[in-house]
mmCIF file of C-alpha atoms in Angstrom:
data_model
loop_
_atom_site.group_PDB
_atom_site.id
_atom_site.type_symbol
_atom_site.label_atom_id
_atom_site.label_comp_id
_atom_site.label_asym_id
_atom_site.label_seq_id
_atom_site.Cartn_x
_atom_site.Cartn_y
_atom_site.Cartn_z
ATOM 1 C CA UNK A 15 36.960 -13.322 76.552
ATOM 2 C CA UNK A 16 37.450 -9.532 76.268
ATOM 3 C CA UNK A 17 39.733 -9.452 73.180
ATOM 4 C CA UNK A 18 41.288 -6.013 72.795
ATOM 5 C CA UNK A 19 40.311 -3.447 75.405
ATOM 6 C CA UNK A 20 40.906 0.273 74.957
ATOM 7 C CA UNK A 21 40.530 2.982 77.587
ATOM 8 C CA UNK A 22 39.192 5.579 77.728
ATOM 9 C CA UNK A 23 36.305 5.500 75.223
ATOM 10 C CA UNK A 24 36.080 9.269 75.014
ATOM 11 C CA UNK A 25 38.421 12.053 75.955
ATOM 12 C CA UNK A 26 38.512 15.832 75.534
ATOM 13 C CA UNK A 27 41.811 17.627 75.948
ATOM 14 C CA UNK A 28 42.932 21.193 75.712
ATOM 15 C CA UNK A 29 45.855 22.069 73.428
ATOM 16 C CA UNK A 30 49.126 21.360 75.140
ATOM 17 C CA UNK A 31 47.770 18.796 77.600
ATOM 18 C CA UNK A 32 49.164 15.289 77.703
ATOM 19 C CA UNK A 33 47.466 11.931 78.054
ATOM 20 C CA UNK A 34 48.046 8.199 77.546
ATOM 21 C CA UNK A 35 45.673 5.917 75.664
ATOM 22 C CA UNK A 36 45.709 2.408 77.117
ATOM 23 C CA UNK A 37 45.315 -0.868 75.204
ATOM 24 C CA UNK A 38 45.369 -4.429 76.498
ATOM 25 C CA UNK A 39 44.731 -7.760 74.755
ATOM 26 C CA UNK A 40 44.093 -11.121 76.404
ATOM 27 C CA UNK A 41 44.720 -13.304 73.325
ATOM 28 C CA UNK A 42 48.457 -13.797 73.832
ATOM 29 C CA UNK A 43 49.137 -12.004 70.560
ATOM 30 C CA UNK A 44 52.673 -11.065 69.620
ATOM 31 C CA UNK A 45 52.069 -7.890 67.588
ATOM 32 C CA UNK A 46 50.108 -4.756 68.535
ATOM 33 C CA UNK A 47 49.198 -1.609 66.609
ATOM 34 C CA UNK A 48 47.954 1.913 67.049
ATOM 35 C CA UNK A 49 45.963 3.551 64.225
ATOM 36 C CA UNK A 50 44.149 6.811 63.911
ATOM 37 C CA UNK A 51 41.071 7.409 61.730
ATOM 38 C CA UNK A 52 39.977 10.906 60.736
ATOM 39 C CA UNK A 53 36.411 11.541 59.457
ATOM 40 C CA UNK A 54 35.837 9.857 56.098
ATOM 41 C CA UNK A 55 39.337 8.448 56.027
ATOM 42 C CA UNK A 56 40.921 5.036 56.329
ATOM 43 C CA UNK A 57 43.178 3.899 59.150
ATOM 44 C CA UNK A 58 46.663 5.380 59.342
ATOM 45 C CA UNK A 59 49.331 3.502 61.246
ATOM 46 C CA UNK A 60 50.954 5.478 64.064
ATOM 47 C CA UNK A 61 53.228 2.958 65.713
ATOM 48 C CA UNK A 62 53.370 -0.784 65.983
ATOM 49 C CA UNK A 63 55.126 -3.387 68.120
ATOM 50 C CA UNK A 64 56.035 -6.564 66.317
ATOM 51 C CA UNK A 65 56.871 -8.345 69.543
ATOM 52 C CA UNK A 66 57.329 -7.606 73.251
ATOM 53 C CA UNK A 67 60.299 -5.183 73.649
ATOM 54 C CA UNK A 68 60.179 -3.713 70.132
ATOM 55 C CA UNK A 69 58.369 -0.741 68.672
ATOM 56 C CA UNK A 70 58.513 0.850 65.188
ATOM 57 C CA UNK A 71 57.184 3.961 63.557
ATOM 58 C CA UNK A 72 54.314 3.759 61.148
ATOM 59 C CA UNK A 73 52.993 6.306 58.688
ATOM 60 C CA UNK A 74 52.209 9.141 61.059
ATOM 61 C CA UNK A 75 54.337 8.869 64.228
ATOM 62 C CA UNK A 76 55.034 12.590 64.872
ATOM 63 C CA UNK A 77 53.559 13.873 68.139
ATOM 64 C CA UNK A 78 53.193 10.363 69.653
ATOM 65 C CA UNK A 79 55.175 7.992 71.776
ATOM 66 C CA UNK A 80 54.459 4.377 72.598
ATOM 67 C CA UNK A 81 55.368 1.839 75.260
ATOM 68 C CA UNK A 82 55.044 -1.939 74.949
ATOM 69 C CA UNK A 83 54.758 -2.508 78.660
ATOM 70 C CA UNK A 84 54.520 -6.296 78.414
ATOM 71 C CA UNK A 85 53.058 -8.743 75.982
ATOM 72 C CA UNK A 86 49.488 -7.715 76.871
ATOM 73 C CA UNK A 87 49.741 -3.939 76.937
ATOM 74 C CA UNK A 88 50.657 -1.263 74.432
ATOM 75 C CA UNK A 89 50.082 2.367 75.338
ATOM 76 C CA UNK A 90 50.035 5.493 73.182
ATOM 77 C CA UNK A 91 51.087 8.869 74.667
ATOM 78 C CA UNK A 92 50.416 12.339 73.415
ATOM 79 C CA UNK A 93 52.934 14.609 75.152
ATOM 80 C CA UNK A 94 51.468 17.926 74.022
ATOM 81 C CA UNK A 95 48.102 17.488 72.323
ATOM 82 C CA UNK A 96 47.262 19.561 69.230
ATOM 83 C CA UNK A 97 43.893 20.040 67.458
ATOM 84 C CA UNK A 98 45.302 18.072 64.506
ATOM 85 C CA UNK A 99 45.351 15.017 66.780
ATOM 86 C CA UNK A 100 41.567 15.054 67.095
ATOM 87 C CA UNK A 101 40.651 11.631 65.767
ATOM 88 C CA UNK A 102 39.397 8.163 66.632
ATOM 89 C CA UNK A 103 42.239 5.954 67.760
ATOM 90 C CA UNK A 104 42.093 2.172 67.316
ATOM 91 C CA UNK A 105 44.353 -0.359 68.919
ATOM 92 C CA UNK A 106 44.694 -3.779 67.311
ATOM 93 C CA UNK A 107 46.595 -6.988 67.788
ATOM 94 C CA UNK A 108 47.575 -10.010 65.713
ATOM 95 C CA UNK A 109 49.275 -13.297 66.532
ATOM 96 C CA UNK A 110 51.157 -13.835 63.274
ATOM 97 C CA UNK A 111 51.587 -11.285 60.485
ATOM 98 C CA UNK A 112 49.667 -13.397 58.004
ATOM 99 C CA UNK A 113 46.537 -13.368 60.105
ATOM 100 C CA UNK A 114 43.826 -10.699 60.484
ATOM 101 C CA UNK A 115 43.876 -7.916 63.013
ATOM 102 C CA UNK A 116 41.647 -7.918 66.106
ATOM 103 C CA UNK A 117 40.449 -4.384 66.907
ATOM 104 C CA UNK A 118 39.500 -2.640 70.059
ATOM 105 C CA UNK A 119 36.364 -0.446 70.181
ATOM 106 C CA UNK A 120 38.295 2.806 69.677
ATOM 107 C CA UNK A 121 38.953 5.957 71.653
ATOM 108 C CA UNK A 122 37.363 9.191 70.378
ATOM 109 C CA UNK A 123 39.697 12.041 71.202
ATOM 110 C CA UNK A 124 38.905 15.704 70.766
ATOM 111 C CA UNK A 125 41.582 18.396 71.221
ATOM 112 C CA UNK A 126 40.256 21.912 71.588
ATOM 113 C CA UNK B 16 52.270 7.790 46.452
ATOM 114 C CA UNK B 17 50.345 6.007 49.184
ATOM 115 C CA UNK B 18 51.440 2.459 49.895
ATOM 116 C CA UNK B 19 47.854 1.206 49.594
ATOM 117 C CA UNK B 20 45.347 3.026 47.313
ATOM 118 C CA UNK B 21 41.608 2.747 47.049
ATOM 119 C CA UNK B 22 38.930 4.763 45.258
ATOM 120 C CA UNK B 23 37.209 6.679 48.060
ATOM 121 C CA UNK B 24 33.805 6.579 46.380
ATOM 122 C CA UNK B 25 31.032 6.794 47.224
ATOM 123 C CA UNK B 26 30.141 3.783 45.107
ATOM 124 C CA UNK B 27 26.383 3.442 44.582
ATOM 125 C CA UNK B 28 25.073 0.050 43.538
ATOM 126 C CA UNK B 29 21.407 -1.088 43.148
ATOM 127 C CA UNK B 30 20.189 -3.794 45.490
ATOM 128 C CA UNK B 31 20.805 -7.251 44.000
ATOM 129 C CA UNK B 32 23.656 -6.113 41.758
ATOM 130 C CA UNK B 33 27.384 -6.858 42.017
ATOM 131 C CA UNK B 34 29.570 -4.356 43.821
ATOM 132 C CA UNK B 35 33.204 -4.275 42.760
ATOM 133 C CA UNK B 36 35.850 -2.715 45.018
ATOM 134 C CA UNK B 37 39.484 -2.292 44.035
ATOM 135 C CA UNK B 38 42.789 -1.778 45.810
ATOM 136 C CA UNK B 39 46.381 -1.379 44.615
ATOM 137 C CA UNK B 40 49.526 -1.618 46.650
ATOM 138 C CA UNK B 41 53.153 -0.580 46.111
ATOM 139 C CA UNK B 42 55.276 -3.291 47.801
ATOM 140 C CA UNK B 43 55.899 -6.041 45.344
ATOM 141 C CA UNK B 44 56.689 -8.643 48.014
ATOM 142 C CA UNK B 45 53.619 -8.101 50.192
ATOM 143 C CA UNK B 46 52.263 -11.431 51.412
ATOM 144 C CA UNK B 47 48.909 -10.990 53.085
ATOM 145 C CA UNK B 48 45.848 -9.070 51.957
ATOM 146 C CA UNK B 49 42.652 -8.309 53.814
ATOM 147 C CA UNK B 50 39.239 -6.707 53.276
ATOM 148 C CA UNK B 51 37.532 -5.174 56.289
ATOM 149 C CA UNK B 52 34.053 -3.719 56.502
ATOM 150 C CA UNK B 53 33.397 -0.769 58.815
ATOM 151 C CA UNK B 54 30.039 0.596 59.761
ATOM 152 C CA UNK B 55 29.836 4.178 60.890
ATOM 153 C CA UNK B 56 31.030 4.600 64.478
ATOM 154 C CA UNK B 57 32.200 0.958 64.735
ATOM 155 C CA UNK B 58 35.490 -0.928 64.575
ATOM 156 C CA UNK B 59 36.526 -2.620 61.320
ATOM 157 C CA UNK B 60 35.578 -6.248 60.994
ATOM 158 C CA UNK B 61 37.212 -8.833 58.741
ATOM 159 C CA UNK B 62 35.421 -9.813 55.554
ATOM 160 C CA UNK B 63 37.990 -11.727 53.594
ATOM 161 C CA UNK B 64 41.662 -12.591 53.677
ATOM 162 C CA UNK B 65 43.680 -13.778 50.630
ATOM 163 C CA UNK B 66 47.293 -14.816 50.373
ATOM 164 C CA UNK B 67 47.844 -16.355 46.911
ATOM 165 C CA UNK B 68 47.007 -15.362 43.347
ATOM 166 C CA UNK B 69 43.544 -16.055 42.067
ATOM 167 C CA UNK B 70 40.050 -15.977 43.493
ATOM 168 C CA UNK B 71 38.756 -16.849 46.934
ATOM 169 C CA UNK B 72 35.018 -17.167 47.538
ATOM 170 C CA UNK B 73 33.123 -17.007 50.795
ATOM 171 C CA UNK B 74 29.344 -16.812 50.409
ATOM 172 C CA UNK B 75 28.450 -13.625 48.508
ATOM 173 C CA UNK B 76 31.992 -12.345 48.733
ATOM 174 C CA UNK B 77 34.925 -13.074 46.317
ATOM 175 C CA UNK B 78 38.399 -11.727 46.807
ATOM 176 C CA UNK B 79 40.701 -11.645 43.827
ATOM 177 C CA UNK B 80 44.474 -11.161 44.003
ATOM 178 C CA UNK B 81 46.894 -10.416 41.211
ATOM 179 C CA UNK B 82 50.426 -10.015 42.566
ATOM 180 C CA UNK B 83 51.991 -9.297 39.182
ATOM 181 C CA UNK B 84 49.714 -6.274 38.758
ATOM 182 C CA UNK B 85 49.747 -5.480 42.488
ATOM 183 C CA UNK B 86 45.992 -5.252 42.975
ATOM 184 C CA UNK B 87 43.417 -6.955 45.068
ATOM 185 C CA UNK B 88 39.668 -6.657 44.624
ATOM 186 C CA UNK B 89 36.485 -7.574 46.389
ATOM 187 C CA UNK B 90 33.248 -8.547 44.667
ATOM 188 C CA UNK B 91 29.987 -8.576 46.550
ATOM 189 C CA UNK B 92 27.208 -10.461 44.749
ATOM 190 C CA UNK B 93 23.485 -9.922 45.346
ATOM 191 C CA UNK B 94 24.228 -6.668 47.191
ATOM 192 C CA UNK B 95 22.037 -5.960 50.192
ATOM 193 C CA UNK B 96 21.259 -2.674 51.982
ATOM 194 C CA UNK B 97 23.159 -4.100 54.964
ATOM 195 C CA UNK B 98 26.307 -4.130 52.786
ATOM 196 C CA UNK B 99 26.291 -0.292 52.811
ATOM 197 C CA UNK B 100 29.462 0.538 54.748
ATOM 198 C CA UNK B 101 33.096 1.585 54.212
ATOM 199 C CA UNK B 102 35.346 -1.160 52.871
ATOM 200 C CA UNK B 103 39.025 -1.040 53.875
ATOM 201 C CA UNK B 104 41.798 -2.815 52.075
ATOM 202 C CA UNK B 105 44.816 -3.820 54.272
ATOM 203 C CA UNK B 106 48.239 -5.118 53.196
ATOM 204 C CA UNK B 107 50.902 -6.758 55.342
ATOM 205 C CA UNK B 108 54.325 -5.569 54.321
ATOM 206 C CA UNK B 109 57.102 -8.117 54.099
ATOM 207 C CA UNK B 110 59.835 -6.062 55.851
ATOM 208 C CA UNK B 111 58.240 -6.517 59.289
ATOM 209 C CA UNK B 112 54.792 -6.768 60.774
ATOM 210 C CA UNK B 113 53.680 -3.436 59.335
ATOM 211 C CA UNK B 114 50.010 -3.501 58.269
ATOM 212 C CA UNK B 115 48.914 -0.576 56.095
ATOM 213 C CA UNK B 116 45.320 0.327 55.190
ATOM 214 C CA UNK B 117 43.925 2.108 52.198
ATOM 215 C CA UNK B 118 41.713 5.156 52.667
ATOM 216 C CA UNK B 119 38.584 3.016 52.260
ATOM 217 C CA UNK B 120 35.763 2.983 49.729
ATOM 218 C CA UNK B 121 32.237 4.016 50.829
ATOM 219 C CA UNK B 122 29.655 1.708 49.393
ATOM 220 C CA UNK B 123 26.006 2.535 49.258
ATOM 221 C CA UNK B 124 23.388 -0.032 48.173
ATOM 222 C CA UNK B 125 20.260 1.669 46.914
ATOM 223 C CA UNK B 126 16.905 -0.149 47.109
#
């Protein structure tokens, strides 16, 4: 049982490049989330998808786009990477909103 | 004002003592509250969840919720060096499935 799988684990981009972070869960969860965590900081919500077919902005959505491809997969796209987007990105999922999040192992992204 | 606030610390507590971590939130109708522990370089892991006013105990951990005052706290009894980590408070907002974290409190247990 893999849980929440994020790819890639590490990525280095140059300013202006684009990339997509992938996330998949095998727990049949309804809701999925993307967070970023900067050094010494908590998690900040970028986007979330309450259910298949819906997406909503979180606290820091600027510079990102998301796609809920199906119930399993929720991708995060950086169209034109900036050094300010250097961070660790966590994907998470939950079945019902009253239950705890299940996290992936994170993607460490560096933008130079 | 952030939706979920925590004291960033670091909070230093001697081994064997009680560590007290606090969190306040802004949405009066929030329903679900969670404490996660995060070791450096790792993903957050759930410590406690609490949904109704009062205390909830699980081993050395006690979560306390006061919805009238909009705060939730975590007590760690008999603190161990392995408890040294960052503790994150998370709140589920009633409007949708939005889950917001505080900035985390770094806890250090000194021998």
